[in-house]
Short mmCIF file of C-alpha atoms in Angstrom, two decimals:
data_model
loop_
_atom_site.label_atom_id
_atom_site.label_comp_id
_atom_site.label_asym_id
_atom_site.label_seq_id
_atom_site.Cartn_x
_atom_site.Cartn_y
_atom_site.Cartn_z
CA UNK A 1 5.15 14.52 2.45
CA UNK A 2 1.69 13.44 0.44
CA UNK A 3 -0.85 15.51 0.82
CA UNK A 4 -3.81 12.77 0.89
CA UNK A 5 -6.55 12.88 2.86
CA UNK A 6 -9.25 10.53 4.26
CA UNK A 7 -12.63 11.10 6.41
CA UNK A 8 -13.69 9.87 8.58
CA UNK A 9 -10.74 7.83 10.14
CA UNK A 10 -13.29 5.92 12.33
CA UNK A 11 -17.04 4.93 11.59
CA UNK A 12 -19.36 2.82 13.43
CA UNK A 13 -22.64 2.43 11.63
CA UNK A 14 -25.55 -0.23 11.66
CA UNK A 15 -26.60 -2.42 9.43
CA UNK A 16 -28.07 -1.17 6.44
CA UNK A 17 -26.86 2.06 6.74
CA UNK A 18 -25.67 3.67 3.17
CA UNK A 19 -22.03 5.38 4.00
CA UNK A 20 -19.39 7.53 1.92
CA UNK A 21 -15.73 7.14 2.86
CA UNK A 22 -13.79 10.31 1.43
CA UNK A 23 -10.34 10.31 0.11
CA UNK A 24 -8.79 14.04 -1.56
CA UNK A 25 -5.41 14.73 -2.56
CA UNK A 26 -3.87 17.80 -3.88
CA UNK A 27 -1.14 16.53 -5.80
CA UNK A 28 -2.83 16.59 -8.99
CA UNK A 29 -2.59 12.68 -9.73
CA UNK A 30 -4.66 10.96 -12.17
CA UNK A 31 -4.46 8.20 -10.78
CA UNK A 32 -6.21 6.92 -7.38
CA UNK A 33 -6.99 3.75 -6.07
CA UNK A 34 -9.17 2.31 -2.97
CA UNK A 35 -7.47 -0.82 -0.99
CA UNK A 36 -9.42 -2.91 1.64
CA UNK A 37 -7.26 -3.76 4.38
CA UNK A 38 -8.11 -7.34 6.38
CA UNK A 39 -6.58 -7.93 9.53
CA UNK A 40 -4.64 -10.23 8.21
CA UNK A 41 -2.81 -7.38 6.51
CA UNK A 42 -3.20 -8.21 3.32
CA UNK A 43 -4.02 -5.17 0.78
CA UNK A 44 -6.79 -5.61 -1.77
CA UNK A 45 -7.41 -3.14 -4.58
CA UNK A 46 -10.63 -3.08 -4.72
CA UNK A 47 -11.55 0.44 -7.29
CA UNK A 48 -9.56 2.83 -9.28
CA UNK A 49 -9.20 5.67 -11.96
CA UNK A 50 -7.19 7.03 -13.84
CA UNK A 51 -9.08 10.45 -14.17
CA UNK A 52 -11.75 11.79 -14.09
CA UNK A 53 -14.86 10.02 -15.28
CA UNK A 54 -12.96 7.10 -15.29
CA UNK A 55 -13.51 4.27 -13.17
CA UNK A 56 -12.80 0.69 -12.93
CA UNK A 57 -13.16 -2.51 -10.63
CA UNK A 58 -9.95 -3.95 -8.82
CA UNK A 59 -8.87 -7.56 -8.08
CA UNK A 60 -11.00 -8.04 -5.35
CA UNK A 61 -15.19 -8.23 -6.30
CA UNK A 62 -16.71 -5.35 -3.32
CA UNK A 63 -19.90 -4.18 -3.30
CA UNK A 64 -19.24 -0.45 -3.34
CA UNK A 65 -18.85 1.91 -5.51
CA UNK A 66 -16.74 4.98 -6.79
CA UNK A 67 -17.22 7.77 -8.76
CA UNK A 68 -14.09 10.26 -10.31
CA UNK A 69 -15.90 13.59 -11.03
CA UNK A 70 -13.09 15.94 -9.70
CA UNK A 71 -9.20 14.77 -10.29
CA UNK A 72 -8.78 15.79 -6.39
CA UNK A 73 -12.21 13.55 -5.08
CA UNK A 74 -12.29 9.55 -5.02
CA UNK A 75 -15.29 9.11 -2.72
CA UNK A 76 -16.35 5.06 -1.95
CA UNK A 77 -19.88 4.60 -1.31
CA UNK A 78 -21.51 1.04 0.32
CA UNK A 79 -25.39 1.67 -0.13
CA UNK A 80 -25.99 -0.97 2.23
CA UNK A 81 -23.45 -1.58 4.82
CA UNK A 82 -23.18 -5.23 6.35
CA UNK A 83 -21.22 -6.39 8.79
CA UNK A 84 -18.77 -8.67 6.15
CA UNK A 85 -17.97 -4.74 4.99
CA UNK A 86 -15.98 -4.36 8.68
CA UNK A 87 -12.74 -2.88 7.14
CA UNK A 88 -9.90 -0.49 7.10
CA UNK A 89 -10.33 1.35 3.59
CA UNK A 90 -6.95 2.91 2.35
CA UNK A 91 -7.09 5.28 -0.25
CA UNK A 92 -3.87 6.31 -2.81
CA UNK A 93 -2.95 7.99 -5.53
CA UNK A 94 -0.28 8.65 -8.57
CA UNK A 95 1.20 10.50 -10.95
CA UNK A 96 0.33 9.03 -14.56
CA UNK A 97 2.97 10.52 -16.16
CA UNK A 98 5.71 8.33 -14.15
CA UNK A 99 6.31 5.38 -15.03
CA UNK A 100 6.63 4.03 -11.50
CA UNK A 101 3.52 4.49 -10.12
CA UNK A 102 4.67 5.32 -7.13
CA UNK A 103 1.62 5.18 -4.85
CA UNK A 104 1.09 7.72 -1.80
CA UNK A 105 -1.53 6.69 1.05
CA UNK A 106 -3.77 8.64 3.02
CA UNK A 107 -4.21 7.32 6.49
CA UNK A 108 -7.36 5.03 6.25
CA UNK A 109 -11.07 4.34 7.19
CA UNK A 110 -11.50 1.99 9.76
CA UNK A 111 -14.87 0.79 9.14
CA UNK A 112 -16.96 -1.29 12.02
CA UNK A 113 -20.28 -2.12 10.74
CA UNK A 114 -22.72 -3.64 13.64
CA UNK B 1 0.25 -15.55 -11.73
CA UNK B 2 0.94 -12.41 -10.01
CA UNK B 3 2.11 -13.36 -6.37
CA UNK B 4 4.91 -11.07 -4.18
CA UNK B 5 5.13 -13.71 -0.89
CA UNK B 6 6.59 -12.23 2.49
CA UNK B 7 7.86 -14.35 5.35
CA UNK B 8 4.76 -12.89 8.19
CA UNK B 9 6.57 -12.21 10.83
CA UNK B 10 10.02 -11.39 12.06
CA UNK B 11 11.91 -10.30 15.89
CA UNK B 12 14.56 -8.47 16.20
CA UNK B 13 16.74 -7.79 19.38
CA UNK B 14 16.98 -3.30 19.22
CA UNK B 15 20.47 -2.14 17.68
CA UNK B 16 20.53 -5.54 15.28
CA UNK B 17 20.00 -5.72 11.70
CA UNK B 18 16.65 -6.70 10.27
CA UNK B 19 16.37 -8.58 6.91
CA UNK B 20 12.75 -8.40 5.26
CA UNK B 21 12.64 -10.93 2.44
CA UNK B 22 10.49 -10.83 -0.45
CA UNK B 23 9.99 -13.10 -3.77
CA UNK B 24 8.21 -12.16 -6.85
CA UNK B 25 6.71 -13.85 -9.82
CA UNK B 26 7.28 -11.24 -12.68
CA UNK B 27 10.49 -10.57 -14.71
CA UNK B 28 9.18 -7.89 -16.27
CA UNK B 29 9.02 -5.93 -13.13
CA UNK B 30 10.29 -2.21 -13.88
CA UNK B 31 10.51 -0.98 -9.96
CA UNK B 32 10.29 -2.67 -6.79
CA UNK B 33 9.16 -0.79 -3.77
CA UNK B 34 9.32 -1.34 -0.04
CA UNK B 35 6.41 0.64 2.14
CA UNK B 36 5.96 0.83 5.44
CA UNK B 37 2.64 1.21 7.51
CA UNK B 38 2.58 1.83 10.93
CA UNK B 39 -0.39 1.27 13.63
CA UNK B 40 -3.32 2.94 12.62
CA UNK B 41 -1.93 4.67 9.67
CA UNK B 42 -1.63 4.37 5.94
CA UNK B 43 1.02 3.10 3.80
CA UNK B 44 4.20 5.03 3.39
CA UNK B 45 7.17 4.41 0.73
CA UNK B 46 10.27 3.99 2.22
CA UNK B 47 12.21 3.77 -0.93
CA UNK B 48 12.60 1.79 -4.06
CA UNK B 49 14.98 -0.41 -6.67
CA UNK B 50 15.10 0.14 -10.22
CA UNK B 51 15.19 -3.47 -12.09
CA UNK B 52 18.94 -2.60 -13.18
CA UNK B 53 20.21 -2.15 -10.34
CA UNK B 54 21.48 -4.33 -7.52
CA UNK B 55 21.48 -2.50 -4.63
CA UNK B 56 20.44 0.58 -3.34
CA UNK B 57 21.53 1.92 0.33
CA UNK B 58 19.78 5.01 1.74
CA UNK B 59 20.90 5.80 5.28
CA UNK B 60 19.99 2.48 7.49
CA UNK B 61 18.29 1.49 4.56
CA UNK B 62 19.58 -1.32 2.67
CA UNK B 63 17.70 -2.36 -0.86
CA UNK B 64 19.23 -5.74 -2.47
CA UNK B 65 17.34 -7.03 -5.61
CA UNK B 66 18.19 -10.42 -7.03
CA UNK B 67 17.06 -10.80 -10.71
CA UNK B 68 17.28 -14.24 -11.25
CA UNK B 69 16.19 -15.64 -8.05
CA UNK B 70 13.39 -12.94 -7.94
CA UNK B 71 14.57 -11.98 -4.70
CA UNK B 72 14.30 -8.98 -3.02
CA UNK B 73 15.55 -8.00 0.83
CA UNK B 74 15.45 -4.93 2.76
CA UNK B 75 18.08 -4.63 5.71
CA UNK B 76 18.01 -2.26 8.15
CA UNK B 77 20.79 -1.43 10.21
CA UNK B 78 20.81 -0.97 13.95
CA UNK B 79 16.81 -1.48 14.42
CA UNK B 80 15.08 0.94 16.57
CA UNK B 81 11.83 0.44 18.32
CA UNK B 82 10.04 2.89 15.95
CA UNK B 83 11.16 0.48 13.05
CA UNK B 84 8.05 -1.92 14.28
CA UNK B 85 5.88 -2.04 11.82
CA UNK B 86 4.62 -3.71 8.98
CA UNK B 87 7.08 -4.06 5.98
CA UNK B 88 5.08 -4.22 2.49
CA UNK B 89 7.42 -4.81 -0.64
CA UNK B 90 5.41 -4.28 -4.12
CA UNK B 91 6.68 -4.64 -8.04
CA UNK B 92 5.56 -2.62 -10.79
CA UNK B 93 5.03 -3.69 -14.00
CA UNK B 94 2.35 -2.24 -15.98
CA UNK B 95 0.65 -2.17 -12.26
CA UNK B 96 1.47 -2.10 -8.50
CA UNK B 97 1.24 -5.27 -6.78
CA UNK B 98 1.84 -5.82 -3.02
CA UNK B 99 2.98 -8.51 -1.20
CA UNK B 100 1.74 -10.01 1.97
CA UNK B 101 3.58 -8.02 4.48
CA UNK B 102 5.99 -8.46 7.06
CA UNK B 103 5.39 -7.62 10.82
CA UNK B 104 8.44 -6.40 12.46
CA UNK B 105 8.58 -6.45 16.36
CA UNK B 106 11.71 -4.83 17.68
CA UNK B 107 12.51 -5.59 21.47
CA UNK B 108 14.79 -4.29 23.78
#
């Protein structure tokens, strides 16, 4: 069983609102990764690291942001929240030193933004 | 270009076999995964294919990986109702790219 977490697992927020979607594990990966979710299923990386202080932009262009300054913490922060941002946000993460990257998921952020 | 495609949808009858399909684009692919996420939740790995190997069977799990058509399938026996879901498969090279996903409805 992964131990990765997310908070909140449900926001509604207004426009213009800055929010901070938080995603720990305590599995001691160096790597973690943030995946938008549309509802047509489709996953998007969107951010990831592969330790701390490292960060860098996925496949898909977003508008928020990440920072790595603990190994456990992979927070995602939109400083301006629009309605286009209306998302479920899955967070994972992996062990470096397999070559698999086998990815574990928390259980999401689904994200409404009015 | 990096693209794992998945058939969208698929219905079974309960206690038949399911077969999720999945092609891939890279040959260099190391692993091949199959997750599955249920309503509301995150992504969970159901199991996974080494490139050198053919097949892999884990309980009602069945894993068959085609090299040279690219082609991989997950069967699972004698679907339940808790098997609905959404089937992703993924290949790993020096990264981990999903497919589209697969919705399986299972009715009775």
């Amino acid at each position: 069983e992964a131990d990765i977490y997310q908070t909140p697992r449900y926001l509604v927020i207004g426009t213009g609102k800055k929010i901070t979607l938080e995603c720990s594990q305590t599995m001691g990966h160096d790597k973690m990764y943030w995946y938008q979710q549309d509802p047509g299923m489709e996953l998007h990386l969107i951010h990831y690291s592969y330790g701390v202080n490292s960060t860098e932009k996925g496949d898909l262009s977003s508008e928020s942001t990440v920072s790595r300054i603990r190994t456990e913490h992979f927070p995602l922060t939109l400083e301006s929240a629009r309605p286009s941002h209306t998302s479920q946000y899955l967070c994972a993460s992996s062990d470096r030193d397999r070559g698999s990257d086998e990815q574990y998921f928390g259980p999401g952020t689904r994200l409404t933004v009015t | 270009g990096e693209d794992v495609e998945q058939s969208l949808f698929l219905s079974v009858r309960e206690g038949d076999s399911s077969v999720i399909n999945c092609t891939y684009t890279d040959s260099s692919s190391t692993y091949l995964y199959w997750y599955k996420q249920e309503p509301g939740a995150g992504l969970q790995l159901l199991t996974y294919i080494f490139s050198n190997m053919d097949m892999k069977q884990d309980q009602r799990l069945t894993v068959l990986l085609n090299k040279k058509d690219k082609h991989l399938s997950l069967r699972i026996a004698d679907t339940q109702t808790g098997d609905s879901a959404i089937y992703f498969c993924a290949e790993y090279t020096d990264k981990l790219i999903f497919g589209t996903g697969t919705r399986l409805q299972v009715f009775p």
